[in-house]
Tab-separated table of C-alpha atoms (C1' of nucleotides) and ligand atoms in Angstrom:
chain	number	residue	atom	x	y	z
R	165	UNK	CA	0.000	0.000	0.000
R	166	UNK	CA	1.482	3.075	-1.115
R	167	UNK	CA	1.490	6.400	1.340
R	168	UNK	CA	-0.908	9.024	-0.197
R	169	UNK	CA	0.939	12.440	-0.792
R	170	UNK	CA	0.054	15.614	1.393
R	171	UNK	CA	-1.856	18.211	0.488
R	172	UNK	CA	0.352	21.248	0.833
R	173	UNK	CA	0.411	24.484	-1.371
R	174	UNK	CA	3.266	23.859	-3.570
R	175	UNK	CA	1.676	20.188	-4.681
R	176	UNK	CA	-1.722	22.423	-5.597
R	177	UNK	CA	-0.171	25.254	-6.898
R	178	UNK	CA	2.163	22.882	-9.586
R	179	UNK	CA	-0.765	20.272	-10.130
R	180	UNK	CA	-3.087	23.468	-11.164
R	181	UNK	CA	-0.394	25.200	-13.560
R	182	UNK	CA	-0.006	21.796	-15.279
R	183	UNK	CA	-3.708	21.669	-15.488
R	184	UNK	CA	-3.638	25.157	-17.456
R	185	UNK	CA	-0.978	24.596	-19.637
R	186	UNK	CA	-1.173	22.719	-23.226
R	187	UNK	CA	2.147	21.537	-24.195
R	188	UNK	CA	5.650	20.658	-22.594
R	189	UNK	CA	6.929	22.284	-20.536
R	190	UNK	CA	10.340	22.327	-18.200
R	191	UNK	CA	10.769	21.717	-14.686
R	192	UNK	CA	12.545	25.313	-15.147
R	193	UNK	CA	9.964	26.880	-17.555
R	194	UNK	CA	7.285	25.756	-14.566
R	195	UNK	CA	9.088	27.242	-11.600
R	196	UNK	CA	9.354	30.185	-13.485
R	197	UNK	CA	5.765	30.328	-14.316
R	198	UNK	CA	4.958	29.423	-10.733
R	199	UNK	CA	7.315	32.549	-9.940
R	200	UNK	CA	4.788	35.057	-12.194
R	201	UNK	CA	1.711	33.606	-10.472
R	202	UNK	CA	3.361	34.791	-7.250
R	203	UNK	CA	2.948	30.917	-5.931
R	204	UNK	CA	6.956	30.663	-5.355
R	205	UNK	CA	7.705	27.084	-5.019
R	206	UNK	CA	11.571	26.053	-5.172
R	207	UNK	CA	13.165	24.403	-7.853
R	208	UNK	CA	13.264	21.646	-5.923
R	209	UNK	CA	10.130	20.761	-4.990
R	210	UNK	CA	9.082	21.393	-8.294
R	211	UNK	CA	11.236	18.784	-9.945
R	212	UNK	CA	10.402	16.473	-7.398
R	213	UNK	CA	6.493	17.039	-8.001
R	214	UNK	CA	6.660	16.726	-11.540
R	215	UNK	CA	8.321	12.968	-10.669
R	216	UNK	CA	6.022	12.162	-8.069
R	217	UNK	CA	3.080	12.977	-11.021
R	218	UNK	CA	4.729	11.442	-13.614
R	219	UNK	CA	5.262	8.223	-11.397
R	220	UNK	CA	1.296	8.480	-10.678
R	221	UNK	CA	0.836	8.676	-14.226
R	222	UNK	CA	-0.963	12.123	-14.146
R	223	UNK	CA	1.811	13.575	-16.448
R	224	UNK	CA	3.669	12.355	-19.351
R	225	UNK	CA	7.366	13.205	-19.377
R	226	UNK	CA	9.814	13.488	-22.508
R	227	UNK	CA	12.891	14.237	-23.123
R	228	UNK	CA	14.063	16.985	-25.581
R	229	UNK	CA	16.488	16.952	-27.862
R	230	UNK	CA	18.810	19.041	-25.916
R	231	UNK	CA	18.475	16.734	-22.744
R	232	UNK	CA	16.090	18.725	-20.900
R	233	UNK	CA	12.791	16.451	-19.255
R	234	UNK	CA	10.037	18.060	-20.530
R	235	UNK	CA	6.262	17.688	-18.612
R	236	UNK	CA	2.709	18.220	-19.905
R	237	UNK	CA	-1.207	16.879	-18.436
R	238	UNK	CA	-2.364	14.378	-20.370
R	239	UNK	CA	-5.221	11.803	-20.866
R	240	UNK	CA	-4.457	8.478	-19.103
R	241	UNK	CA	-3.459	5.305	-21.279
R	242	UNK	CA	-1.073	4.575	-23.642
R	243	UNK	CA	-0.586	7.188	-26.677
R	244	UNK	CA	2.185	9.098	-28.142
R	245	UNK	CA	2.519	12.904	-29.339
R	246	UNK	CA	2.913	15.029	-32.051
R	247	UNK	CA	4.983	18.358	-30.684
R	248	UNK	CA	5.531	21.418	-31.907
R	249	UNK	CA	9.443	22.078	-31.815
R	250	UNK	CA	8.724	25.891	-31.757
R	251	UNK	CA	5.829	26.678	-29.534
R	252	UNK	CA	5.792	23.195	-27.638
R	253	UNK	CA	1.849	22.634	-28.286
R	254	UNK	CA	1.001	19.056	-28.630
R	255	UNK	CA	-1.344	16.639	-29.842
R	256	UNK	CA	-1.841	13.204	-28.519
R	257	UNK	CA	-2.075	10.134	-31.163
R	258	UNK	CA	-2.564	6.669	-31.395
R	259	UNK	CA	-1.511	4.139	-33.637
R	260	UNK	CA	-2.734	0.650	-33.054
R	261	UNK	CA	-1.052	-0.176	-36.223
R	262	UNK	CA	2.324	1.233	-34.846
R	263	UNK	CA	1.888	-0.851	-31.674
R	264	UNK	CA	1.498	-4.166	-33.369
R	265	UNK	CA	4.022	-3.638	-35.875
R	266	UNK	CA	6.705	-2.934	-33.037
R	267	UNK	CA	5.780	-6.343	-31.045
R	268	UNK	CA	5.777	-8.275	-34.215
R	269	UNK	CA	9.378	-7.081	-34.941
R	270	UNK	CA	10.362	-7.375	-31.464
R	271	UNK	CA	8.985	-10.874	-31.052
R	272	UNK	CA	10.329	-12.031	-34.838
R	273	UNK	CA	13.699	-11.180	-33.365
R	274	UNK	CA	13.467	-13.145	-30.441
R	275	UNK	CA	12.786	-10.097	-27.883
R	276	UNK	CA	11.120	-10.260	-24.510
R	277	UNK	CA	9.271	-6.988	-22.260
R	278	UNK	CA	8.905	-5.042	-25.385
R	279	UNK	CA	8.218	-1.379	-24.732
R	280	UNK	CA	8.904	1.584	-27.457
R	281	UNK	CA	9.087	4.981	-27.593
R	282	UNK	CA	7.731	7.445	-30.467
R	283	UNK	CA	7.413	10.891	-30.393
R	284	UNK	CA	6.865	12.883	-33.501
R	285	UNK	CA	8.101	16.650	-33.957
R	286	UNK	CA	7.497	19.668	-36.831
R	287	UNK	CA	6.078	22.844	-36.837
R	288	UNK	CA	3.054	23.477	-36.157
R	289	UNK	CA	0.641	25.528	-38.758
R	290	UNK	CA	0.742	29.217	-36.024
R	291	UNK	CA	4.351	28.860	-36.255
R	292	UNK	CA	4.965	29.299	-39.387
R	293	UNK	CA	5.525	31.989	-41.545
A	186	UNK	CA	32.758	21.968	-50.000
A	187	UNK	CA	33.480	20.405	-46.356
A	188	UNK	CA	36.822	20.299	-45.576
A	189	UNK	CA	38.084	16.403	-44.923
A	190	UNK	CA	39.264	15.526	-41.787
A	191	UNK	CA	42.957	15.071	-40.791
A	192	UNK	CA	44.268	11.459	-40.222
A	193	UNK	CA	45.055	11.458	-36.923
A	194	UNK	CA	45.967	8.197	-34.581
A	195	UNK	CA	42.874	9.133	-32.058
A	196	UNK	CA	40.087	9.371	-34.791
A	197	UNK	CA	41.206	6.122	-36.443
A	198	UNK	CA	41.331	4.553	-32.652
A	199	UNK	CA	37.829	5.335	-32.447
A	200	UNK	CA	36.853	4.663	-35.737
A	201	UNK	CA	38.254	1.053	-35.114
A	202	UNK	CA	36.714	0.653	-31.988
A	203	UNK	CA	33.259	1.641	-33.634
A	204	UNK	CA	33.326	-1.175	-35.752
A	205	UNK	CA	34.130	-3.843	-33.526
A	206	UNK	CA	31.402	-3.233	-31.345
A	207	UNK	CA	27.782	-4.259	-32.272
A	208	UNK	CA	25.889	-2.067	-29.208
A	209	UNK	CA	25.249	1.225	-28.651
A	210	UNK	CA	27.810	2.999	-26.613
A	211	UNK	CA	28.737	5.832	-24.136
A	212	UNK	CA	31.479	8.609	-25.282
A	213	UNK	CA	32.460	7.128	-21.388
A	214	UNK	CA	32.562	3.781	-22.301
A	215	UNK	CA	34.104	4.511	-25.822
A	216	UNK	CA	36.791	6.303	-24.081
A	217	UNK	CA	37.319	3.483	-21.475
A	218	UNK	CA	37.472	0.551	-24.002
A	219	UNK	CA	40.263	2.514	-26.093
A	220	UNK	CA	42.223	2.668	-22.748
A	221	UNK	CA	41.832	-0.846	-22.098
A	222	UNK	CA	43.262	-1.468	-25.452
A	223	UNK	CA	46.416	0.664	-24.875
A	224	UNK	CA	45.348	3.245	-27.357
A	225	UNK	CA	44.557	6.440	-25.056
A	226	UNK	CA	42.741	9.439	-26.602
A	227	UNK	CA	41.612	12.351	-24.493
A	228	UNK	CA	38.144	12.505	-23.520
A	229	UNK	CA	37.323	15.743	-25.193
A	230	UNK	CA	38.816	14.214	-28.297
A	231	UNK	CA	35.988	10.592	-27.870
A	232	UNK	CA	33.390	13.220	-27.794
A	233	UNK	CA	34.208	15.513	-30.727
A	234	UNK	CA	35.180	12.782	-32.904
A	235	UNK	CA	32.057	10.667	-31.930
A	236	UNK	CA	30.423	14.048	-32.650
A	237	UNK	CA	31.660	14.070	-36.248
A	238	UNK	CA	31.196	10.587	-36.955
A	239	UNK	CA	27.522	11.445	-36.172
A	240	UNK	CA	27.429	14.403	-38.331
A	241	UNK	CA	28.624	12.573	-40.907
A	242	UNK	CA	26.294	9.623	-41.010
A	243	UNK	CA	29.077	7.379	-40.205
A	244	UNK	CA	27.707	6.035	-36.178
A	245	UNK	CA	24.047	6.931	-34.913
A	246	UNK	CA	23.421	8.699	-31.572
A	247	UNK	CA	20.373	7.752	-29.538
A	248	UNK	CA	19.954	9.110	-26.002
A	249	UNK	CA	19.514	6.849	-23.171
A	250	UNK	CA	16.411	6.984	-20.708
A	251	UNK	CA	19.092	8.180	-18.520
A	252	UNK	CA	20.380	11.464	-20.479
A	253	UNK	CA	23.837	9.572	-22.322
A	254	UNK	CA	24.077	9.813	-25.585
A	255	UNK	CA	24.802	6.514	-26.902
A	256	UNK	CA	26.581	5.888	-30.355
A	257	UNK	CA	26.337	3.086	-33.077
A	258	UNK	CA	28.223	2.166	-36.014
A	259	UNK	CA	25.298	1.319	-38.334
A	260	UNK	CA	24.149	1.160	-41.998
A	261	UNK	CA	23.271	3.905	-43.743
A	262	UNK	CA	19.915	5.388	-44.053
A	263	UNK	CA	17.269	5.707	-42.177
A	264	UNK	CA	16.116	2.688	-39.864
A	265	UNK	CA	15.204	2.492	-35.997
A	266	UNK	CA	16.400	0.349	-33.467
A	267	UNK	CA	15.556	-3.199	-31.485
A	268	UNK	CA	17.854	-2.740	-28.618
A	269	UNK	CA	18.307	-5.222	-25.787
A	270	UNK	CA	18.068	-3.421	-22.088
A	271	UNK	CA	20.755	-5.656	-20.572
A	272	UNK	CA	23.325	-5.943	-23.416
A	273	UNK	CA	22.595	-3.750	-25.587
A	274	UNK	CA	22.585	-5.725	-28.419
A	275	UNK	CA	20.938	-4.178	-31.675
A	276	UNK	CA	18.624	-4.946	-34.458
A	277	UNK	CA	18.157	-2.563	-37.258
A	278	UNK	CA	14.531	-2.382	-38.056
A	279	UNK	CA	12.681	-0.493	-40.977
A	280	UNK	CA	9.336	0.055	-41.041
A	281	UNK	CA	8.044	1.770	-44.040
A	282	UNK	CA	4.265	1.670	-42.732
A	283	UNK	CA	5.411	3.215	-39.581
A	284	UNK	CA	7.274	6.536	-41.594
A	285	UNK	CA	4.347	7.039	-43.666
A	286	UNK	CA	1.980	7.111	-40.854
A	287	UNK	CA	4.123	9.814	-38.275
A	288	UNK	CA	4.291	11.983	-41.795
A	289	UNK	CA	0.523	11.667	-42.834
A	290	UNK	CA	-0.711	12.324	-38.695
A	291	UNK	CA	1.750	15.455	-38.607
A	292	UNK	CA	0.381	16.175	-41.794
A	293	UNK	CA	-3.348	16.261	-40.869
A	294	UNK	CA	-2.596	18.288	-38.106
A	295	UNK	CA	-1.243	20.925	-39.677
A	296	UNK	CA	2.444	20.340	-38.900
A	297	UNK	CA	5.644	20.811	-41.302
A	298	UNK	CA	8.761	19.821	-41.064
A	299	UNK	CA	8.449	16.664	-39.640
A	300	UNK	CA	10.649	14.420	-38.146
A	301	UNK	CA	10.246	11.320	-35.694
A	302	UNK	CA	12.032	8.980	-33.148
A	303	UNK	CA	11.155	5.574	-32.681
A	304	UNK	CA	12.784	2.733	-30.407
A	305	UNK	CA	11.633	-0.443	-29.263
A	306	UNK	CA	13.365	-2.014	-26.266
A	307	UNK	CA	13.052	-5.457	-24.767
A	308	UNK	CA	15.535	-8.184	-23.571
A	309	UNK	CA	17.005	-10.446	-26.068
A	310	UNK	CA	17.098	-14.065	-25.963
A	311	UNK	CA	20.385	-14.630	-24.463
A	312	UNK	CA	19.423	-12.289	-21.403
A	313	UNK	CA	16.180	-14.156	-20.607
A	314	UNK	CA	16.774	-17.012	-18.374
H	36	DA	C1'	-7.733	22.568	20.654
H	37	DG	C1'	-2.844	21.067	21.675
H	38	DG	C1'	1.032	18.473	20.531
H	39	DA	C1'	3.941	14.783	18.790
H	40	DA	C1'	5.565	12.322	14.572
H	41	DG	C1'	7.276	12.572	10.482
H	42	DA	C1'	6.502	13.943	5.524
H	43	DG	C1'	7.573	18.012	2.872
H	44	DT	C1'	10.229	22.141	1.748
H	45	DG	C1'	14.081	24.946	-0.117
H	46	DA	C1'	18.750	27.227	-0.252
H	47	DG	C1'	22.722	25.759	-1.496
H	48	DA	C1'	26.151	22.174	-2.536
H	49	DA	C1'	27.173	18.248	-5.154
H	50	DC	C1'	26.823	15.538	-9.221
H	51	DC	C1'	27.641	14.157	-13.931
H	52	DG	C1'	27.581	14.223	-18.801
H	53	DT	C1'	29.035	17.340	-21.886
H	54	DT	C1'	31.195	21.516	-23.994
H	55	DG	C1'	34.605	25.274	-24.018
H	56	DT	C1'	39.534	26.989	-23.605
H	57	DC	C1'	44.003	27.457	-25.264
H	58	DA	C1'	48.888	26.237	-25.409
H	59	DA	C1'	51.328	22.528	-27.232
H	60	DA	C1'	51.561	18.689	-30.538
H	61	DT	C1'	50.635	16.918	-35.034
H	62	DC	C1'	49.421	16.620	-39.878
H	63	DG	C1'	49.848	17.538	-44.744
H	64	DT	C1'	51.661	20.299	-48.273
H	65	DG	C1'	55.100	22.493	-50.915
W	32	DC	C1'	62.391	19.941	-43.746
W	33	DA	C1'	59.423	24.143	-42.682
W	34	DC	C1'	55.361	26.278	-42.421
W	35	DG	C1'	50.365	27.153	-41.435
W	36	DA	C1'	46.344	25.136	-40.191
W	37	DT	C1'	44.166	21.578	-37.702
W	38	DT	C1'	43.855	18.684	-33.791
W	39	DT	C1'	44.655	17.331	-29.276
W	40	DG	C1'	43.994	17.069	-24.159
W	41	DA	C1'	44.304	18.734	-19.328
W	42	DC	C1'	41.430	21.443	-17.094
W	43	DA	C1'	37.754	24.658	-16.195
W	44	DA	C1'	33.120	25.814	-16.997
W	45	DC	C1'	28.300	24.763	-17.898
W	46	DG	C1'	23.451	23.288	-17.207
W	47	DG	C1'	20.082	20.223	-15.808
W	48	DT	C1'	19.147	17.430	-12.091
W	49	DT	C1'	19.704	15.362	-7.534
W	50	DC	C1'	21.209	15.484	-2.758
W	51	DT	C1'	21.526	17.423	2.001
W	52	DC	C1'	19.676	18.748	6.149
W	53	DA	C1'	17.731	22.182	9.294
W	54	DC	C1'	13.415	23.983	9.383
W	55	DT	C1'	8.249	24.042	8.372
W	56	DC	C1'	3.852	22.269	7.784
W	57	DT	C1'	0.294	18.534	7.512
W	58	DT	C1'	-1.830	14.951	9.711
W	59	DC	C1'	-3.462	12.349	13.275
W	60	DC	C1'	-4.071	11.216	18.027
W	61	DT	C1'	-5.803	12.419	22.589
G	82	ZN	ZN1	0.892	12.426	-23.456
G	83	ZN	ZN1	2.937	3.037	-28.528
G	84	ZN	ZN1	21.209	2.607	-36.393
G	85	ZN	ZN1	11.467	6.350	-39.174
DNA sequence: AGGAAGAGTGAGAACCGTTGTCAAATCGTG
DNA sequence: CACGATTTGACAACGGTTCTCACTCTTCCT
């Protein structure tokens, strides 16, 4: 049985920004938003939170190219995501066709505990010129 | 016109190196595994010349769930990857059905410029018990 | 309500992979 | 060879993340 988390004002105040925000974001982009809310949190805590949701599955986490862990809300269950490189907006999509393909080549190749990972990135049509 | 590199001792060391070894690698590792074959080469020198090999199509980089980049000597063109978690032993995979459908989803959503990472992960048959 | 127990916080230090610096070494050309 | 340009490598710096630990706050018990 796992301990439930408290309640204090730095798990609310990061839990509600995520809830606002529509694409990835930074543990350092979100502490800075936090900052011009006036709901300081420290950087700590915040990276901390954003593990603690992304453990509990109420965030998805990504890594950018440039080796930053990036954080957004999303639905529950297993999808992938489409990401703006510019602006960071992002829409989720499945591919049941994706998922099969992956564990048939994985099994075909003698492969065990398959998992995958598959993000897609461009520019999104407002970012453009 | 790109100037071509210099032959020096260090990038054919690691150029060597790259092609005896059929798993993806740290510039850490890389650096370690020249040592251990008496042929030293400064660390800043693994990573730049690791860095060009990239460029150049020559080894592919893939990050690691834990932030390393991880380099490959590989075939050419574009393919993904069947790696093993415990060994790291590799399977080049294409999946034509796969590229088609990141570019047509980006596509319908309005997105340019598109580009996509895929990886499947699982443990190979001489790691299962 | 009052208070004890212990989870949570945050400023700063530590960590770690990676990149930058720059004087000295090396390569290739003439 | 001799020269100029490239490359090297010890070391410092960087940036994101994690750790530390004294202090605070939530929770729960009486
Ligand atoms: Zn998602
Ligand atoms: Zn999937
Ligand atoms: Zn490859
Ligand atoms: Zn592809």
């Amino acid at each position: 049985m796992v301990e439930a988390p408290r309640n204090t004002r730095q798990r609310r105040a990061v839990a509600e920004l995520m809830e606002d925000l529509d694409g990835f974001r930074s543990a350092q982009q979100i502490h800075a938003l936090l900052e011009s809310r006036d709901q300081n949190v420290g950087l700590s805590t915040v990276y901390r939170t954003l593990q603690a949701l992304a453990d509990a599955d109420e965030v998805d986490a990504l890594r950018s190219d440039d080796g930053e862990t990036l954080y957004r809300r999303c639905s529950r269950g297993h999808h992938h995501h489409l990401v703006c490189r510019d602006c960071g907006r992002t829409v989720e999509v499945e591919g049941p066709t994706v998922e099969r393909w992956a564990d048939r080549v994985a099994e075909e190749n003698g492969f065990a505990d398959i998992s995958h990972t598959l993000e897609i990135f461009g520019t999104c049509a407002s970012c453009r010129p």
